[in-house]
Structure formats: structure tokens, C-alpha cells
PDB file of C-alpha atoms in Angstrom:
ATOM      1  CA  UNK A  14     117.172 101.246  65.587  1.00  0.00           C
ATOM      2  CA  UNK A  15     115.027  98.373  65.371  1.00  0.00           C
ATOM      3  CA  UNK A  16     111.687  97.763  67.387  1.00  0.00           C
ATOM      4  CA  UNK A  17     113.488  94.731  69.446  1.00  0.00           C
ATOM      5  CA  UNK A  18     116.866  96.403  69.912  1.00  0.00           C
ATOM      6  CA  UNK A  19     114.672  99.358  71.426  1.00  0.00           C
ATOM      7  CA  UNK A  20     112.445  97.429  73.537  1.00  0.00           C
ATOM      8  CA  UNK A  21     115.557  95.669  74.890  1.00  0.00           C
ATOM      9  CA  UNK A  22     117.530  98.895  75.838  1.00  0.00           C
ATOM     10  CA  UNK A  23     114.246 100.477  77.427  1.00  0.00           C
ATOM     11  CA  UNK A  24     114.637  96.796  79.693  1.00  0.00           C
ATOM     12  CA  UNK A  25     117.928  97.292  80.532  1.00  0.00           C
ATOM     13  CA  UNK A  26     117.347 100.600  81.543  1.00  0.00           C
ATOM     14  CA  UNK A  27     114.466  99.990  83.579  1.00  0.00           C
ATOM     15  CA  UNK A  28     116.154  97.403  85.306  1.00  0.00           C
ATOM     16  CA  UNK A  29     119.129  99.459  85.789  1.00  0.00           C
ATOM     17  CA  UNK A  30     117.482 103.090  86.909  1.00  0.00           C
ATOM     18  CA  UNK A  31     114.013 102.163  88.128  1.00  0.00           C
ATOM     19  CA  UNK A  32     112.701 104.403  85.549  1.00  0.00           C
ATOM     20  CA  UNK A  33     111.751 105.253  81.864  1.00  0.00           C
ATOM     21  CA  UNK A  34     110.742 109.251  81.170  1.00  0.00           C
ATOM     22  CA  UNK A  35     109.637 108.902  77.736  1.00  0.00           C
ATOM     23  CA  UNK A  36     110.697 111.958  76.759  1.00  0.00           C
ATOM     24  CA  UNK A  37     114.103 112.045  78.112  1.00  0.00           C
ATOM     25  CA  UNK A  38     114.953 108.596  76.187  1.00  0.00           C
ATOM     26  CA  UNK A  39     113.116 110.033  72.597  1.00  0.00           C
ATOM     27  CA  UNK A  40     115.510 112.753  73.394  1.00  0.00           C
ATOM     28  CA  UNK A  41     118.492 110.804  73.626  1.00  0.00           C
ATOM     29  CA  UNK A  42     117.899 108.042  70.991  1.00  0.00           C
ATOM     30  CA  UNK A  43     116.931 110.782  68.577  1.00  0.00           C
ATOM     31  CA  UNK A  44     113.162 109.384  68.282  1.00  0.00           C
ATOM     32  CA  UNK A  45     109.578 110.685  68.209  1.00  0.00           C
ATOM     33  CA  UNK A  46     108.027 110.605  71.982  1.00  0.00           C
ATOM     34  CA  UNK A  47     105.432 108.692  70.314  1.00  0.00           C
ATOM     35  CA  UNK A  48     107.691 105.882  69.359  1.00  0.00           C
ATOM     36  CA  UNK A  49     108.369 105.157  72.752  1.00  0.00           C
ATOM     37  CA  UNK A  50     105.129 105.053  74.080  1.00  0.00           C
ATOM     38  CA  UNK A  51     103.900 102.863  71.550  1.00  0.00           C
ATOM     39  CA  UNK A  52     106.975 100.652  72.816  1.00  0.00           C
ATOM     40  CA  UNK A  53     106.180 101.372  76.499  1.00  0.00           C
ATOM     41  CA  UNK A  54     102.669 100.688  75.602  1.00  0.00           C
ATOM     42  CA  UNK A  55     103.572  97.330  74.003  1.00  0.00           C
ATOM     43  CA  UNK A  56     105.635  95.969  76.573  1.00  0.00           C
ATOM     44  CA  UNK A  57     103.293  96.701  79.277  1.00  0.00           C
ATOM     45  CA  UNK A  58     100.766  94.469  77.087  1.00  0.00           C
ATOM     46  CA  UNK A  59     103.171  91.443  77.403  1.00  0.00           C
ATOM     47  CA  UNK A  60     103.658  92.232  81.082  1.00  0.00           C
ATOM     48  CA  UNK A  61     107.119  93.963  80.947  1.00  0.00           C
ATOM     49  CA  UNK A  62     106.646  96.811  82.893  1.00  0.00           C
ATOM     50  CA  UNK A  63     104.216  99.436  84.352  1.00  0.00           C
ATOM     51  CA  UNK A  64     103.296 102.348  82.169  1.00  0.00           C
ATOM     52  CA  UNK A  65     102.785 105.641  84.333  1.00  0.00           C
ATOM     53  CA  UNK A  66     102.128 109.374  83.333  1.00  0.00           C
ATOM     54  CA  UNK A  67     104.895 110.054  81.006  1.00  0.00           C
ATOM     55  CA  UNK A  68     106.683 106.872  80.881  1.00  0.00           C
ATOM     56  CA  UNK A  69     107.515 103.373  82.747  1.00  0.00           C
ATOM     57  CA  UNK A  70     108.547 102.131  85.959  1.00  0.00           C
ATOM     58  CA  UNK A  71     108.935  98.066  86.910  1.00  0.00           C
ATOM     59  CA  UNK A  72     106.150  95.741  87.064  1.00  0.00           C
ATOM     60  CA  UNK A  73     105.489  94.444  90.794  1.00  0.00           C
ATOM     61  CA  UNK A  74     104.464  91.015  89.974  1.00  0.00           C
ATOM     62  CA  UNK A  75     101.602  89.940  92.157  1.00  0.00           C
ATOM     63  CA  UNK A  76     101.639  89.061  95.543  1.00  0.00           C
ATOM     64  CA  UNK A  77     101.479  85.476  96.427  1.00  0.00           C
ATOM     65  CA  UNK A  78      99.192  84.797  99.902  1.00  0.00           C
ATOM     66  CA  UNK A  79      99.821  85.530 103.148  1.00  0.00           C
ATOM     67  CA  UNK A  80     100.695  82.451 104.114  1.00  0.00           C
ATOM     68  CA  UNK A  81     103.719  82.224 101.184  1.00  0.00           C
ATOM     69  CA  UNK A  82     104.628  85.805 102.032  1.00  0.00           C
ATOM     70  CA  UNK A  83     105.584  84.887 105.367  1.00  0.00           C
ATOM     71  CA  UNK A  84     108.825  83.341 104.124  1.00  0.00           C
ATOM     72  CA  UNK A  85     109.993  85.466 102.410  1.00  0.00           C
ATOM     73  CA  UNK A  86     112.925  87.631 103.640  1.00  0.00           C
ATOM     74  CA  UNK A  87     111.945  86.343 107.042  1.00  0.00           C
ATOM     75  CA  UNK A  88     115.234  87.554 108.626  1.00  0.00           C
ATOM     76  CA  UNK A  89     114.918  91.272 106.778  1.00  0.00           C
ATOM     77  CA  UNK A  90     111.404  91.716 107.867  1.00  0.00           C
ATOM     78  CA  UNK A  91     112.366  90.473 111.548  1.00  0.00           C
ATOM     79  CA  UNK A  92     115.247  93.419 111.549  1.00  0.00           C
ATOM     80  CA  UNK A  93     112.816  96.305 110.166  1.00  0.00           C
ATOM     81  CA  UNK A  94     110.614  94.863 112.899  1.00  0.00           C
ATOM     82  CA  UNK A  95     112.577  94.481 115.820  1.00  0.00           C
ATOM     83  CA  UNK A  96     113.409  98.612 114.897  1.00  0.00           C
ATOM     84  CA  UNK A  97     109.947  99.966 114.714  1.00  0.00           C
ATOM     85  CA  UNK A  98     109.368  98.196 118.143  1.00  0.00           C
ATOM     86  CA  UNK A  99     111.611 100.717 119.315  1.00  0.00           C
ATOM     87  CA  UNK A 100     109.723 103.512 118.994  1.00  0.00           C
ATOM     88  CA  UNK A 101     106.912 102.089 121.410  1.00  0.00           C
ATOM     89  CA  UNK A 102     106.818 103.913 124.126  1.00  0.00           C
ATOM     90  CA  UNK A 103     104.816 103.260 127.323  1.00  0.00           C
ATOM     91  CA  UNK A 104     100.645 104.305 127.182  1.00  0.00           C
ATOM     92  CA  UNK A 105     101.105 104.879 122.764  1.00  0.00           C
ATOM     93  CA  UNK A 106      97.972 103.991 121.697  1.00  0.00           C
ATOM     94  CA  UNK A 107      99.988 102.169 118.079  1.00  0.00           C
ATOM     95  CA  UNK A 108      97.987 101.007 115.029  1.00  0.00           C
ATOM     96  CA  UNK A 109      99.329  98.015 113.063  1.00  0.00           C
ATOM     97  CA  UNK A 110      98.496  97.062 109.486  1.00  0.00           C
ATOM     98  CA  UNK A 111      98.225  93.851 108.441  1.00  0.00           C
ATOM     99  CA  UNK A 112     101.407  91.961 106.376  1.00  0.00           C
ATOM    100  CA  UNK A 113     104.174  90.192 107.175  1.00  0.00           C
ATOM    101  CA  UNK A 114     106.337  92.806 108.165  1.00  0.00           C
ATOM    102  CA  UNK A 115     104.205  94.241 110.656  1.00  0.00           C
ATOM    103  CA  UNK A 116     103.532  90.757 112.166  1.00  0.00           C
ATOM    104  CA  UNK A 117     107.280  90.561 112.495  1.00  0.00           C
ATOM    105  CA  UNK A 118     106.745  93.965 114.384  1.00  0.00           C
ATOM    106  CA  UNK A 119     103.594  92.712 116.869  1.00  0.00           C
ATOM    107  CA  UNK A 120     106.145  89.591 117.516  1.00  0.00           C
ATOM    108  CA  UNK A 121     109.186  91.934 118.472  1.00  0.00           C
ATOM    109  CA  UNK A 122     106.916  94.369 120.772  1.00  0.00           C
ATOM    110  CA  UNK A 123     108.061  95.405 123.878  1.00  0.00           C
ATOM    111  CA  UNK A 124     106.721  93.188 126.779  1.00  0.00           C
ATOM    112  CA  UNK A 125     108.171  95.718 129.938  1.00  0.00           C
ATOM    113  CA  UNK A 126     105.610  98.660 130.003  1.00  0.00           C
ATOM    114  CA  UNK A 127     101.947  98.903 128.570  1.00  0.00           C
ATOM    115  CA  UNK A 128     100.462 100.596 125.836  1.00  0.00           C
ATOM    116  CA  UNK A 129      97.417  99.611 123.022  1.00  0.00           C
ATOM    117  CA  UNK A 130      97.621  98.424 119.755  1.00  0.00           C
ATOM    118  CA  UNK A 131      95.004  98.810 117.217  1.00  0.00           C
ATOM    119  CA  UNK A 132      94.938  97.167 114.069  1.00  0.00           C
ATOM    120  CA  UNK A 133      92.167  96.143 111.433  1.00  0.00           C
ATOM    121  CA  UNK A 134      94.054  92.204 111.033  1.00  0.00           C
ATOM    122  CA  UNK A 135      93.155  89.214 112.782  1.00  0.00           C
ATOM    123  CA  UNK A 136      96.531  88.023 112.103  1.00  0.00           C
ATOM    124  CA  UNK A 137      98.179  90.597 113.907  1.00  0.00           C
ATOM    125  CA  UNK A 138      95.847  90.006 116.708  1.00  0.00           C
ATOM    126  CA  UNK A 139      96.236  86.474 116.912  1.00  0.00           C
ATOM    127  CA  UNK A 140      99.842  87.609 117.232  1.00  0.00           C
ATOM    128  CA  UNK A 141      99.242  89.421 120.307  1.00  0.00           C
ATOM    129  CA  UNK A 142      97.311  86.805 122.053  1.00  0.00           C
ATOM    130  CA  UNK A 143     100.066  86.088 124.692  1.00  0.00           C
ATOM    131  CA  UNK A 144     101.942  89.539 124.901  1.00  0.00           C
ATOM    132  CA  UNK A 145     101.685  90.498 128.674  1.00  0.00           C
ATOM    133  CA  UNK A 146     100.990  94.391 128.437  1.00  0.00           C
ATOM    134  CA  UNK A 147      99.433  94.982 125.261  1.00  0.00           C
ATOM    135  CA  UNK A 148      95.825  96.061 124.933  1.00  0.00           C
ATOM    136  CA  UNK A 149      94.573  94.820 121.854  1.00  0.00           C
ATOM    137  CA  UNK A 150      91.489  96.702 119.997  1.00  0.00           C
ATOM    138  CA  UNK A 151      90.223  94.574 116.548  1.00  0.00           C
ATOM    139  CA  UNK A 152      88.795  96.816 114.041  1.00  0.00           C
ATOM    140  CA  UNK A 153      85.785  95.119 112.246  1.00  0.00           C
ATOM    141  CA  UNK A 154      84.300  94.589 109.121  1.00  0.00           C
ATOM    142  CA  UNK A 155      84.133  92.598 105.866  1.00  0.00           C
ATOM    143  CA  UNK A 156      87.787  90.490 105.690  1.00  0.00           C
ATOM    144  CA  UNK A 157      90.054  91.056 102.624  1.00  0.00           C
ATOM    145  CA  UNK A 158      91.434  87.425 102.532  1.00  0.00           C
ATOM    146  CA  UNK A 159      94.147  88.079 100.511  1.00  0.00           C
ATOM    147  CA  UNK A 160      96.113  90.499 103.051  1.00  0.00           C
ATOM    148  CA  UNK A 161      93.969  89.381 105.954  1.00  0.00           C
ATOM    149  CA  UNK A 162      93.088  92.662 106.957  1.00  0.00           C
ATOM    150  CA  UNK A 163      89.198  93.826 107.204  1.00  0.00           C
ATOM    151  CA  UNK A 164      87.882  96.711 105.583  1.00  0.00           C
ATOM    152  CA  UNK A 165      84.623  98.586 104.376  1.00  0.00           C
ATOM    153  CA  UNK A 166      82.354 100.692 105.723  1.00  0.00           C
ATOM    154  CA  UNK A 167      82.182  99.530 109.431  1.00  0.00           C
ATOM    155  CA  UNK A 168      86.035  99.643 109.270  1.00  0.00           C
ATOM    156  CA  UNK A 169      86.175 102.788 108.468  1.00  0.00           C
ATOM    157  CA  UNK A 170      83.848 104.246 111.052  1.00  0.00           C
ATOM    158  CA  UNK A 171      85.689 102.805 113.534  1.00  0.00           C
ATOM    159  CA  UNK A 172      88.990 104.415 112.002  1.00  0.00           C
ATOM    160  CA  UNK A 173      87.952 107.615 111.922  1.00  0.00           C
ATOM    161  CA  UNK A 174      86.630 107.379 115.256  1.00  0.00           C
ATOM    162  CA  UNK A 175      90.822 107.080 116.918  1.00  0.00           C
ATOM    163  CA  UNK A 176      94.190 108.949 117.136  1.00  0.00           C
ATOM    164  CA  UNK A 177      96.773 106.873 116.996  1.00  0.00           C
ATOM    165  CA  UNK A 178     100.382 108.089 118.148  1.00  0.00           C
ATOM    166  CA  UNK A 179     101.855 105.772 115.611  1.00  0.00           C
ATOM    167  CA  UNK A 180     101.092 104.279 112.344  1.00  0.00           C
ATOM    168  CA  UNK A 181     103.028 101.121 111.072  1.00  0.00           C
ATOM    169  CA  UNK A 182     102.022 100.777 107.385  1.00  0.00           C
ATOM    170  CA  UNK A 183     102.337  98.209 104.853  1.00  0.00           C
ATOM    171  CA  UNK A 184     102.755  98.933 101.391  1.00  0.00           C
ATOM    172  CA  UNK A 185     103.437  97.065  98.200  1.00  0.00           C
ATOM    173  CA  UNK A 186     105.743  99.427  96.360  1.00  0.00           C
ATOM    174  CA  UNK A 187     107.357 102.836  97.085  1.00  0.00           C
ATOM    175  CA  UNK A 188     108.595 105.221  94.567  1.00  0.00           C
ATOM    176  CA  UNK A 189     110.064 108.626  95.057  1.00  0.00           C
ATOM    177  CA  UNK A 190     108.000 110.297  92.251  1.00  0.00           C
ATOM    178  CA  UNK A 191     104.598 107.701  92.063  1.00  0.00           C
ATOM    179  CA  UNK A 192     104.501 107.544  96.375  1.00  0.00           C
ATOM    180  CA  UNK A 193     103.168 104.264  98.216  1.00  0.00           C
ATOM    181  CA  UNK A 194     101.291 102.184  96.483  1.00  0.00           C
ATOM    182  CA  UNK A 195      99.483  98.913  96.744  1.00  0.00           C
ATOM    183  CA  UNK A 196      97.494  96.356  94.507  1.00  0.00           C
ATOM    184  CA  UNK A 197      93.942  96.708  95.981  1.00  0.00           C
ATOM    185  CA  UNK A 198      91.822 100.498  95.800  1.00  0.00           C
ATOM    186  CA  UNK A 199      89.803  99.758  99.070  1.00  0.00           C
ATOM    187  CA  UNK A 200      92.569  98.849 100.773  1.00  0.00           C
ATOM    188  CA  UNK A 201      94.540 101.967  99.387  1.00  0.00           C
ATOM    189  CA  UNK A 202      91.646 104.357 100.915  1.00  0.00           C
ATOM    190  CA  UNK A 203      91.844 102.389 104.010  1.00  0.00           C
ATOM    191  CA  UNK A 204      95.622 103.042 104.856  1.00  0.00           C
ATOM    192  CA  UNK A 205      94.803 106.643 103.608  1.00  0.00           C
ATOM    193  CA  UNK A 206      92.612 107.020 106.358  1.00  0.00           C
ATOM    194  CA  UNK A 207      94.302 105.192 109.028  1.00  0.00           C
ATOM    195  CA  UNK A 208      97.292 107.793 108.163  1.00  0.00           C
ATOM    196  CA  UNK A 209      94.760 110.778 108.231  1.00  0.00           C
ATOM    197  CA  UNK A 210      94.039 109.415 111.822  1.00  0.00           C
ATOM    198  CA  UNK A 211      97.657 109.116 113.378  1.00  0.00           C
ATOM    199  CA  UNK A 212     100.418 112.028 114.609  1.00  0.00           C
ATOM    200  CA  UNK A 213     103.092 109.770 112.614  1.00  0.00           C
ATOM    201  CA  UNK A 214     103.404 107.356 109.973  1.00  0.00           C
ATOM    202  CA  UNK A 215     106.249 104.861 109.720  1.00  0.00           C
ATOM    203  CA  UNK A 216     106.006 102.292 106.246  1.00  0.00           C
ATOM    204  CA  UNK A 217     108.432  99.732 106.901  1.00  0.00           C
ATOM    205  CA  UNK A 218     110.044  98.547 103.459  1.00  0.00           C
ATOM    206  CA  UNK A 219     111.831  95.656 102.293  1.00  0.00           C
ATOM    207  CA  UNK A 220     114.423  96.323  99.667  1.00  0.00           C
ATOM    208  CA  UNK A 221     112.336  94.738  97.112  1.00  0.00           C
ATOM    209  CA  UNK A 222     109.464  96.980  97.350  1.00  0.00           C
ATOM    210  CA  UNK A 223     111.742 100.194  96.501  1.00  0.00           C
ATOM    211  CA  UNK A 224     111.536 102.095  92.940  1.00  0.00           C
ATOM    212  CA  UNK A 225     108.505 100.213  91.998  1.00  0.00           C
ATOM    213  CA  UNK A 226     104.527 100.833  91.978  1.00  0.00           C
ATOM    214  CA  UNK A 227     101.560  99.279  92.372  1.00  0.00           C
ATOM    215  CA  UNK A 228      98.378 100.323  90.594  1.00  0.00           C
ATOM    216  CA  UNK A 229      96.786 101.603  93.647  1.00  0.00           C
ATOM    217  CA  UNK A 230      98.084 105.173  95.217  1.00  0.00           C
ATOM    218  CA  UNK A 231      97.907 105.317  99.090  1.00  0.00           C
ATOM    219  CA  UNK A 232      99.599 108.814  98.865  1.00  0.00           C
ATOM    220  CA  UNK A 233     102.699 110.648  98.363  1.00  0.00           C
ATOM    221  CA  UNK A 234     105.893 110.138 100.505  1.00  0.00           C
ATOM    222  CA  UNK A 235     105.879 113.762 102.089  1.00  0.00           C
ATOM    223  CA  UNK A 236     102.643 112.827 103.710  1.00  0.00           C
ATOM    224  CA  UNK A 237     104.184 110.267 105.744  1.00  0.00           C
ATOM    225  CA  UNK A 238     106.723 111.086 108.987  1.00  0.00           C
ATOM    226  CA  UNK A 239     109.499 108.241 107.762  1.00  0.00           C
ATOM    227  CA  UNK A 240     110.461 104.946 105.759  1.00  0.00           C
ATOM    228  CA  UNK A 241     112.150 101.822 108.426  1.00  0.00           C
ATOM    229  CA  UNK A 242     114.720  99.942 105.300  1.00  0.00           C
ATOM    230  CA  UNK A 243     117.391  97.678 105.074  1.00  0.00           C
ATOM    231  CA  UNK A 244     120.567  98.572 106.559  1.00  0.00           C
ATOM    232  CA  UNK A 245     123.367  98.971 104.021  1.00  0.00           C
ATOM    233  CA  UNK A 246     121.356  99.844 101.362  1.00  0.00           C
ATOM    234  CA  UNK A 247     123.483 101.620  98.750  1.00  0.00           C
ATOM    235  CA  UNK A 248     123.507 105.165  98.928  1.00  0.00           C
ATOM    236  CA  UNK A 249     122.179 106.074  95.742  1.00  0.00           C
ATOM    237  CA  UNK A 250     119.354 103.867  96.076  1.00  0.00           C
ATOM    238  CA  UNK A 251     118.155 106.092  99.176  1.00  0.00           C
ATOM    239  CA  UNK A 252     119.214 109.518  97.757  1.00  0.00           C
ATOM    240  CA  UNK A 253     115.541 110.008  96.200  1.00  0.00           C
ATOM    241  CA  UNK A 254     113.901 109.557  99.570  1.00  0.00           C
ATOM    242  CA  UNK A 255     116.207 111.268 101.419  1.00  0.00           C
ATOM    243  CA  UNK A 256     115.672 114.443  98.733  1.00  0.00           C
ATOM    244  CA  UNK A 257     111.729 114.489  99.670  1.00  0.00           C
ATOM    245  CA  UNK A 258     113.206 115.356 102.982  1.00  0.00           C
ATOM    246  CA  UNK A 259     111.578 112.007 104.031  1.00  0.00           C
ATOM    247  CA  UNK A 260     112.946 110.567 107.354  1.00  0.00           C
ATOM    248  CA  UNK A 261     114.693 107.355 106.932  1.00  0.00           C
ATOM    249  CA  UNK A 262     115.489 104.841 109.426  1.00  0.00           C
ATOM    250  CA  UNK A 263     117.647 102.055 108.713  1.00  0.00           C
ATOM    251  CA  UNK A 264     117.563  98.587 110.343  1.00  0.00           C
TER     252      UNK A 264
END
């Protein structure tokens, strides 16, 4: 088999399954496990994919800004939204990440009872500037412009310093084997902690963000308490989640 008619069955495949195991497809092609890394290795030079331990998954491209992410999937972020404001409950102290999903979330908050909301965005608290029974507490610190949240070293004191009930995260990618991952290591350590710091930890996920990584691990999915998708997402596409016995709530 030729280098090109290789390199465009490991695409297919990766586009098809989510993954490449390196030595599963040597295995099965009848090839050294060397000549597919030097494929995998290849490809991920041109930008065609993420090389991991022991093979490949899909590249995330990058993220445009804030401001372009908020139209995208606008109605899909509202509906994962609109069902993690459920799950307020009246005097949860709640912290919110930054992102346009959560900000979907701070706009679909329940306005009947009170409770506090936490969160390390300005965005989100700028969301919040109207809401009738929310108590709003700004974390501080040096502002990471590109997903408008702040982080640091005065961030994190004052993370460490709460106990959240819940914890709405934002990720960039979520994989069954590689976890949650996102594109920036400070902010990776800072969701990290937040999680450390709260009884339960929702990520809310739009179908595009499943079966891919980012180069930044916030942890494994067993850490977290559950994953808010899509409704009517096809079974098989949730089977590896559900298998991490990984509670999944569909909106």
C-alpha cells in the first residue's frame, strides 16, 4: 500500500471512529507499528490530526474569539443551558466558567428563589447584572482575553478559598480515553481546581466538542459527577461515556 493510499484510509477512519490505535491498524493492514507512526507523525505536521500516546485522534481547530463563538450553535448551547439551570436550587452557592455555553446558562437562571453564583468571567457577570436573586461574587486576577475568564495566582487563592455545590465547566474537547481537555495549560489547572473545590461537576458539551482533544488535560471523565449533551445524539456516540459510568444528561 502506498504512503497516500495509507494516509487517506487512516483519514477516513479518523473521521469515521474518532480514533487511530496505531497498533490495532499495523495489525490489520499487515504493517510495522512504526510505519504508522511515521504516517501519524506526518500528518499531524500538515495539521491533519492530533497525535496522542499510541496513536491519533481529530485535530480541534482553534477557537475563534469570544465574540465569534457566541454564534455559533446559539440554539444548542441555549438548550444545554436552559437544562443545567435546572439543577439550581434555592441558597446553592453555583460556580460558572466562562464560554458561551455557560453564558447561555447565567441567561436561563432561575429568577424565583435566591442563591450565589461565583465565577472567575466578567462576561458571565455582566450577564447577571439584572437577575433579581442572584448574588454575584467576581473572582480576580490577571484576564485571559481570549476566553474572558481571569486567572493566576490571585485567582487561585480565591478558588481554593470556596465550596461550591455546583460546578458548570467549559471545556474544549471531551474524549472517553484522553478526558476534558482545553487549548490553554493555566486555564487547564484553573478548572482543575475549581473542580477540586465543588461537591459536583457538570461540563456542558456541544456535539462538536465530543471524541476530540485539546492539548491541554483538565482531567479524566470519572473525576467529574456528569456531561449536559445534545438530545438525540446517536447512541453509539454516547456508549463510551456512558461505559465510564459517567452520568449523562441530555438536553
Amino acid at each position: 500500500m502506498l504512503t497516500s493510499q495509507r494516509k487517506a484510509l487512516i483519514a477516513e477512519r479518523l473521521n469515521r471512529e474518532g480514533e487511530i490505535v496505531a497498533k490495532t491498524l499495523a495489525g490489520e493492514l499487515a504493517l510495522s507499528e512504526d510505519t504508522i507512526r511515521r504516517d501519524l507523525r506526518e500528518m499531524a505536521a500538515e495539521g491533519l490530526l492530533k497525535r496522542v500516546h499510541g496513536g491519533a485522534l481529530p485535530l480541534v481547530p482553534p477557537l475563534p474569539d469570544f465574540a465569534a463563538r457566541q454564534a455559533v450553535a446559539s440554539d444548542e448551547k441555549a438548550a444545554l443551558g436552559a437544562r443545567a439551570a435546572d439543577m439550581v436550587k434555592p441558597g446553592h452557592v453555583i460556580f460558572l466558567d466562562g464560554g458561551t455555553t455557560t453564558a447561555a446558562l447565567a441567561r436561563a437562571l432561575p429568577r424565583s428563589f435566591a442563591f450565589t453564583v461565583v465565577t472567575h468571567s466578567p462576561t458571565i457577570a455582566c450577564e447577571l447584572e439584572r437577575h433579581p436573586t442572584a448574588e454575584v461574587v467576581l473572582i480576580g486576577g490577571r484576564l485571559y482575553k481570549h476566553s474572558m475568564v481571569t486567572a493566576g495566582a490571585a485567582a487561585l487563592e480565591m478558588i481554593r478559598s470556596l465550596k461550591a455545590d455546583l460546578y458548570f465547566m467549559g471545556v474544549t474537547a471531551a474524549h472517553p480515553t484522553h478526558g476534558l481537555t482545553t487549548g490553554d495549560m493555566e486555564e487547564a489547572a484553573t478548572k482543575r481546581i475549581i473542580a477540586e473545590n465543588a461537591a459536583a461537576t457538570f461540563v456542558l458539551l456541544t456535539q462538536e466538542k465530543l471524541g476530540r482533544a485539546s492539548p491541554w488535560r483538565i482531567m479524566p471523565l470519572p473525576a467529574i459527577t456528569g456531561l449536559i449533551v445534545p438530545a438525540g445524539l446517536m447512541p453509539e456516540v454516547l456508549a463510551p461515556y456512558r461505559d465510564l459510568d459517567v452520568e449523562i444528561v441530555e438536553a
